[in-house]
Coordinates of C-alpha atoms and ligand atoms in Angstrom, one line a residue:
M1 CA 0.0 0.0 0.0
E2 CA 1.2 3.5 -0.8
T3 CA 2.1 5.5 2.3
E4 CA 2.3 9.3 2.6
Q5 CA 6.0 9.6 3.5
S6 CA 7.9 12.6 4.5
T7 CA 10.9 13.5 2.4
L8 CA 12.3 15.5 5.3
H9 CA 15.2 14.2 7.2
S10 CA 14.2 16.3 10.2
T11 CA 13.2 14.7 13.5
S12 CA 9.5 15.7 12.9
G13 CA 9.6 14.3 9.4
R14 CA 11.0 11.0 10.7
K15 CA 8.3 10.9 13.4
L16 CA 5.6 11.3 10.7
D17 CA 7.2 8.6 8.6
H18 CA 7.2 6.2 11.5
I19 CA 3.5 6.9 12.3
N20 CA 2.4 6.5 8.6
L21 CA 4.5 3.4 8.0
C22 CA 3.3 1.7 11.2
R23 CA -0.3 2.5 10.2
D24 CA -0.1 1.4 6.5
V25 CA 2.5 -1.3 6.0
N26 CA 3.4 -4.6 7.6
V27 CA 6.4 -3.6 9.6
E28 CA 6.8 -6.7 11.7
S29 CA 9.6 -9.3 11.5
K30 CA 9.0 -11.7 8.7
S31 CA 10.2 -15.2 9.5
R32 CA 11.2 -15.1 13.1
S33 CA 8.6 -15.4 15.8
N34 CA 8.7 -13.9 19.3
G35 CA 9.5 -17.4 20.6
F36 CA 6.4 -17.8 22.7
D37 CA 5.1 -20.5 20.4
Q38 CA 7.7 -22.7 21.9
W39 CA 5.8 -22.6 25.2
R40 CA 2.3 -23.9 25.9
F41 CA 0.0 -23.8 28.9
D42 CA -1.1 -27.1 30.2
P43 CA -4.9 -26.6 30.5
T44 CA -6.9 -27.7 33.5
A45 CA -10.0 -29.2 31.9
L46 CA -12.2 -28.6 34.9
P47 CA -10.9 -25.6 36.9
E48 CA -12.1 -25.2 40.5
L49 CA -12.0 -21.4 40.4
D50 CA -14.5 -18.7 40.6
S51 CA -13.5 -16.5 37.7
S52 CA -14.5 -13.3 39.6
T53 CA -11.7 -14.0 42.1
I54 CA -8.9 -14.0 39.5
N55 CA -6.3 -11.4 40.5
T56 CA -4.1 -9.9 37.7
Q57 CA -2.3 -7.4 39.9
T58 CA 1.5 -7.0 39.5
Q59 CA 4.2 -4.9 41.1
L60 CA 6.7 -2.9 39.1
L61 CA 9.1 -0.2 40.3
N62 CA 7.3 0.0 43.7
R63 CA 3.9 0.5 42.2
T64 CA 0.9 -1.8 42.0
F65 CA -0.8 -2.1 38.6
S66 CA -4.1 -3.8 37.8
S67 CA -2.7 -5.9 34.9
P68 CA 0.8 -7.1 34.0
M69 CA 0.9 -5.0 30.8
H70 CA 2.4 -1.7 29.8
I71 CA 1.9 0.6 26.9
T72 CA 5.3 0.9 25.3
G73 CA 6.9 4.3 24.5
M74 CA 5.9 5.3 21.0
T75 CA 5.2 8.8 20.0
G76 CA 5.2 12.6 20.5
G77 CA 6.6 15.7 18.9
V78 CA 4.2 16.1 16.0
E79 CA 0.5 17.2 16.0
K80 CA -0.8 13.7 15.2
A81 CA 1.2 12.3 18.2
S82 CA -0.6 14.6 20.7
I83 CA -3.9 13.0 20.3
I84 CA -2.4 9.5 20.3
N85 CA -0.6 10.2 23.6
Q86 CA -3.8 11.7 25.1
R87 CA -5.7 8.5 24.2
L88 CA -3.0 6.2 25.5
A89 CA -2.9 8.2 28.7
A90 CA -6.7 7.9 29.1
A91 CA -6.2 4.1 28.7
A92 CA -3.3 4.0 31.2
Q93 CA -5.5 5.8 33.8
K94 CA -8.7 3.7 33.1
Y95 CA -6.9 0.3 33.3
N96 CA -4.2 1.3 35.8
I97 CA -1.2 0.2 33.6
P98 CA 2.1 2.0 33.0
M99 CA 2.5 4.2 29.9
G100 CA 5.6 5.1 28.0
I101 CA 5.9 8.0 25.5
G102 CA 8.1 8.3 22.5
S103 CA 11.6 9.7 22.4
Q104 CA 11.7 13.2 23.9
R105 CA 14.7 14.2 21.8
I106 CA 12.6 16.3 19.5
A107 CA 11.2 18.3 22.5
I108 CA 14.7 18.9 23.9
K109 CA 15.8 20.3 20.5
D110 CA 12.5 22.2 19.9
P111 CA 10.6 23.0 23.2
S112 CA 7.6 24.1 21.2
T113 CA 6.8 20.4 20.6
A114 CA 6.9 19.5 24.4
T115 CA 3.2 19.7 24.9
S116 CA 2.6 16.6 22.8
F117 CA 4.3 14.6 25.6
Q118 CA 2.6 16.3 28.5
V119 CA -0.3 14.1 29.5
K120 CA 0.0 14.4 33.3
Q121 CA -2.0 17.6 33.5
Q122 CA -5.1 15.7 32.3
Y123 CA -4.1 12.3 33.8
P124 CA -2.1 13.1 36.9
D125 CA -2.3 9.6 38.5
I126 CA -0.8 7.6 35.7
F127 CA 2.7 6.0 35.9
L128 CA 4.4 7.8 33.1
I129 CA 7.7 6.6 31.6
G130 CA 9.8 9.2 29.8
N131 CA 12.0 8.2 26.9
L132 CA 15.4 9.1 25.4
G133 CA 17.9 7.2 23.2
I134 CA 21.2 5.9 24.3
Y135 CA 22.8 8.0 21.6
Q136 CA 21.4 11.2 23.0
L137 CA 22.5 10.1 26.5
C138 CA 26.1 9.8 25.2
E139 CA 26.1 13.3 23.8
K140 CA 28.2 15.9 25.8
D141 CA 25.3 17.2 27.8
G142 CA 23.3 13.9 27.6
V143 CA 22.7 13.4 31.4
S144 CA 21.3 16.9 31.8
Q145 CA 19.1 16.4 28.7
A146 CA 17.8 13.2 30.3
L147 CA 17.1 15.0 33.6
K148 CA 15.2 17.6 31.7
A149 CA 13.2 14.9 29.9
I150 CA 12.1 13.7 33.4
T151 CA 11.1 17.0 34.8
S152 CA 9.4 18.4 31.7
I153 CA 6.7 15.7 31.8
Q154 CA 6.8 14.8 35.5
A155 CA 7.9 11.3 34.6
D156 CA 7.7 8.5 37.2
A157 CA 10.6 6.7 35.4
L158 CA 12.8 7.2 32.4
A159 CA 13.5 4.6 29.7
I160 CA 16.7 4.9 27.8
H161 CA 16.2 3.0 24.5
I162 CA 18.9 1.0 22.7
N163 CA 18.4 1.0 18.9
V164 CA 21.8 0.4 17.4
L165 CA 20.5 -1.5 14.4
Q166 CA 18.0 1.2 13.6
E167 CA 20.6 3.9 13.8
Q168 CA 22.8 2.0 11.4
I169 CA 20.2 1.7 8.7
Q170 CA 18.5 5.1 9.3
P171 CA 19.9 7.4 6.6
E172 CA 20.4 10.2 9.1
G173 CA 21.1 7.9 12.0
D174 CA 23.7 8.4 14.8
K175 CA 26.7 6.2 14.4
N176 CA 28.9 6.9 17.4
L177 CA 28.3 5.8 21.0
N178 CA 30.7 7.3 23.6
K179 CA 31.0 5.4 26.9
P180 CA 27.4 4.2 27.1
F181 CA 27.7 2.3 30.4
Q182 CA 29.5 5.2 32.1
Q183 CA 26.8 7.6 31.0
L184 CA 24.1 5.2 32.3
E185 CA 25.9 5.1 35.6
N186 CA 26.1 8.9 35.7
L187 CA 22.4 9.2 35.0
C188 CA 21.4 6.6 37.6
Q189 CA 23.4 8.4 40.2
Q190 CA 21.6 11.7 39.5
S191 CA 18.1 10.7 38.5
P192 CA 15.3 11.3 40.9
V193 CA 13.3 8.5 39.3
P194 CA 14.1 4.9 38.4
I195 CA 15.9 4.3 35.1
I196 CA 14.8 1.6 32.7
V197 CA 16.9 0.4 29.7
K198 CA 14.9 -0.9 26.8
E199 CA 15.7 -2.5 23.5
V200 CA 13.3 -1.7 20.6
G201 CA 13.1 -5.1 18.9
C202 CA 16.5 -6.9 18.8
G203 CA 16.6 -8.2 22.4
I204 CA 19.2 -7.8 25.1
D205 CA 21.7 -10.6 25.6
P206 CA 22.7 -11.6 29.2
K207 CA 26.3 -10.4 28.9
T208 CA 25.2 -6.9 27.9
A209 CA 22.4 -7.0 30.6
A210 CA 25.0 -7.8 33.3
K211 CA 26.9 -4.6 32.3
I212 CA 23.6 -2.6 32.3
W213 CA 22.7 -3.9 35.8
N214 CA 26.1 -2.8 37.0
T215 CA 25.3 0.8 36.1
G216 CA 22.4 0.9 38.7
V217 CA 19.3 0.7 36.5
S218 CA 16.1 -0.4 38.1
C219 CA 14.5 -2.4 35.3
I220 CA 15.4 -3.8 31.8
D221 CA 12.8 -4.2 29.1
L222 CA 14.2 -7.0 26.9
G223 CA 12.6 -5.8 23.7
G224 CA 13.1 -8.9 21.5
V225 CA 12.6 -9.7 17.9
G226 CA 9.2 -11.0 16.8
G227 CA 7.2 -7.8 16.5
T228 CA 7.8 -4.3 15.0
S229 CA 11.1 -4.3 13.1
W230 CA 12.9 -1.0 13.3
G231 CA 15.7 -1.9 10.9
Y232 CA 13.1 -2.8 8.3
I233 CA 11.1 0.4 8.9
E234 CA 14.2 2.5 8.3
G235 CA 14.8 0.6 5.1
L236 CA 11.3 1.4 4.0
R237 CA 11.8 5.1 4.8
S238 CA 14.8 5.5 2.5
S239 CA 14.7 5.9 -1.2
K240 CA 18.2 4.4 -1.5
T241 CA 18.7 0.8 -2.6
I242 CA 21.4 0.1 0.0
H243 CA 19.1 1.1 2.9
K244 CA 16.2 -1.0 1.5
R245 CA 18.5 -4.0 1.2
L246 CA 19.9 -3.5 4.7
G247 CA 16.3 -3.2 6.1
E248 CA 15.4 -6.5 4.4
T249 CA 18.6 -8.3 5.5
F250 CA 18.1 -7.3 9.2
R251 CA 14.3 -7.5 9.4
D252 CA 14.5 -10.5 11.7
W253 CA 17.8 -9.7 13.5
G254 CA 18.0 -10.3 17.2
I255 CA 17.0 -12.5 20.1
P256 CA 13.3 -13.6 20.2
T257 CA 11.5 -12.0 23.1
A258 CA 10.8 -15.4 24.9
E259 CA 14.5 -16.4 24.5
A260 CA 15.8 -13.1 25.8
L261 CA 13.5 -13.5 28.8
T262 CA 14.4 -17.1 29.7
R263 CA 18.1 -16.6 29.3
N264 CA 18.2 -13.4 31.4
I265 CA 15.9 -14.6 34.1
K266 CA 18.1 -17.6 34.7
I267 CA 21.0 -15.4 35.5
F268 CA 19.3 -12.5 37.4
P269 CA 16.1 -14.1 38.8
D270 CA 15.5 -11.4 41.3
N271 CA 15.8 -8.4 39.0
Q272 CA 12.9 -6.6 37.4
Y273 CA 12.4 -7.4 33.8
T274 CA 9.6 -6.4 31.4
A275 CA 9.2 -8.1 28.0
T276 CA 8.3 -6.3 24.8
G277 CA 8.4 -7.3 21.2
G278 CA 5.6 -9.0 19.3
I279 CA 3.2 -9.5 22.2
R280 CA -0.1 -9.9 20.4
S281 CA -2.5 -11.6 22.8
G282 CA -3.3 -12.0 26.5
I283 CA -2.1 -15.6 26.3
E284 CA 1.4 -14.2 25.4
V285 CA 1.1 -11.7 28.3
A286 CA 0.5 -14.7 30.6
K287 CA 3.5 -16.5 29.1
C288 CA 5.7 -13.5 29.7
V289 CA 4.6 -13.4 33.4
A290 CA 5.0 -17.2 33.8
L291 CA 8.6 -16.8 32.5
G292 CA 9.3 -14.1 35.0
A293 CA 8.5 -10.7 33.5
K294 CA 6.7 -8.1 35.7
T295 CA 4.8 -6.7 32.7
A296 CA 4.5 -7.4 29.0
G297 CA 4.9 -4.3 26.8
I298 CA 2.5 -3.9 23.9
G299 CA 3.4 -1.5 21.1
L300 CA 2.0 -1.7 17.6
P301 CA -1.5 -3.1 18.4
L302 CA -2.2 -0.3 20.8
F303 CA -0.7 2.3 18.5
K304 CA -2.9 1.3 15.7
A305 CA -6.0 1.2 17.9
A306 CA -5.2 4.6 19.4
L307 CA -4.8 6.1 15.9
I308 CA -8.5 5.1 15.2
G309 CA -10.0 6.3 18.5
E310 CA -10.3 5.9 22.2
T311 CA -13.1 3.4 22.0
E312 CA -11.0 1.1 19.7
L313 CA -8.1 1.5 22.1
F314 CA -10.1 0.6 25.1
D315 CA -11.6 -2.4 23.3
E316 CA -8.1 -3.6 22.3
I317 CA -6.9 -3.4 25.9
E318 CA -10.0 -5.1 27.2
A319 CA -9.4 -8.0 24.7
F320 CA -5.9 -8.5 26.1
I321 CA -7.2 -8.5 29.7
A322 CA -10.0 -10.9 28.8
E323 CA -7.5 -13.3 27.1
L324 CA -5.3 -13.1 30.1
K325 CA -8.1 -13.8 32.5
I326 CA -9.4 -16.8 30.5
T327 CA -5.9 -18.2 30.3
M328 CA -5.7 -17.9 34.1
L329 CA -9.1 -19.6 34.5
L330 CA -8.2 -22.4 32.2
T331 CA -5.0 -23.1 34.1
N332 CA -6.6 -22.8 37.5
S333 CA -4.4 -19.8 38.2
Q334 CA -6.0 -17.5 40.8
K335 CA -3.0 -15.1 40.8
L336 CA -0.2 -14.4 38.4
S337 CA 2.4 -16.4 40.3
D338 CA 0.3 -19.5 39.8
L339 CA 0.8 -19.4 36.0
K340 CA 4.4 -20.6 36.1
Q341 CA 3.7 -24.2 37.1
H342 CA 1.4 -24.6 34.2
L343 CA 3.8 -23.6 31.4
R344 CA 5.5 -26.3 29.4
Y345 CA 8.4 -26.0 26.9
I346 CA 7.4 -27.8 23.7
G347 CA 10.2 -26.6 21.5
T348 CA 9.4 -25.9 17.9
K349 CA 6.0 -27.9 17.9
K350 CA 3.0 -25.6 17.4
A351 CA 1.4 -24.2 20.6
Ligands
FMN401 C1 4.9 4.1 16.0 C2 6.0 3.7 17.0 C3 6.9 4.6 17.4 C4 7.9 4.1 18.3 N1 8.8 5.1 18.8 C5 9.6 4.7 19.9 C6 10.4 5.6 20.5 O1 10.4 6.8 20.2 N2 11.2 5.2 21.6 C7 11.2 3.9 21.9 O2 11.9 3.5 22.9 N3 10.5 3.0 21.3 C8 9.7 3.3 20.3 N4 8.9 2.4 19.7 C9 9.2 0.9 20.0 C10 8.2 0.3 20.9 O3 8.3 1.0 22.2 C11 8.4 -1.2 21.1 O4 9.6 -1.4 21.8 C12 8.4 -1.9 19.8 O5 7.5 -1.4 18.9 C13 8.2 -3.4 20.0 O6 6.9 -3.7 20.4 P1 5.7 -4.2 19.4 O7 6.3 -5.4 18.7 O8 4.6 -4.6 20.3 O9 5.4 -3.1 18.5 C14 7.9 2.8 18.8 C15 6.9 1.9 18.3 C16 6.0 2.3 17.4 C17 4.9 1.3 16.9

């Protein structure tokens, strides 16, 4: 399908390209799944559970949320993004789940765009996660930019996103990272709120995670492959053959979300992980929790629903919650911690 793409290589042009491509084109990984199809719940045929007593509450970063899901950081900085963020914030408030916003880099460079990120005025009770890239954090005044990003939206936490593949393929992408672990440590020491490190779709390997934990971060979002593919999106944005080829080549690059979760949890079982990347149903949310994640992050499906309207967004979230609750009933799981004992590894057989 044709998409109305910006030819600008400005930050706002890029934001618009991302919105339009995510709306109009299949931007997900092509031949690699998120890995959750290698796990299956063993159903209890006759559960002895009153479905009204099922408790889906989870704790993350010292807050209690009603469901183990979060809205991943997605947008801001252009007019279209304001309404999307307002709708996502309304959902975060209604369903008591955390909400991320898109990279605030644009608002730091152009403060006139800051209002598109400011949803706390209308929804003061939500748990709002700010967002900045690791490349911006590694700039000369990166830590002070990150601290500004927190205060400008009254963020309850700040996510630093890692997107090395995306930057390599993005025509105007950043190419140099200067002392990323040192900068993360500096930020953690000065930040008034917890710092999260998140990948955007290639996953975080345990060796890198160990170095990230050493910097003092509070949570890692493993952001694996199996969902939205940012390398592929950057290839689509470019008119150059080389970028298109790179986007295709690396469309499925990375560690599937389920694999990233199981490998990391084994090594750091007590740390707070969230799992994002290709989560497309409440059954997969339940699998994330059973494998040790505090929440599952949902990006593209909520973005698409929010683009249409608030009702469509609420319906989408309610479908995820209903799927999670039915999964819990059918495994006789009254609370989230009960799910683990019902999950079986089945390898590459179909779930
Ligand atoms: C339209 C759109 C814009 C995004 N922009 C950002 C961003 O600015 N910062 C960020 O950390 N992640 C961004 N993401 C990535 C998501 O937070 C998420 O990590 C990724 O899409 C994988 O989840 P999914 O497969 O459920 O979409 C964006 C995602 C979408 C769909």
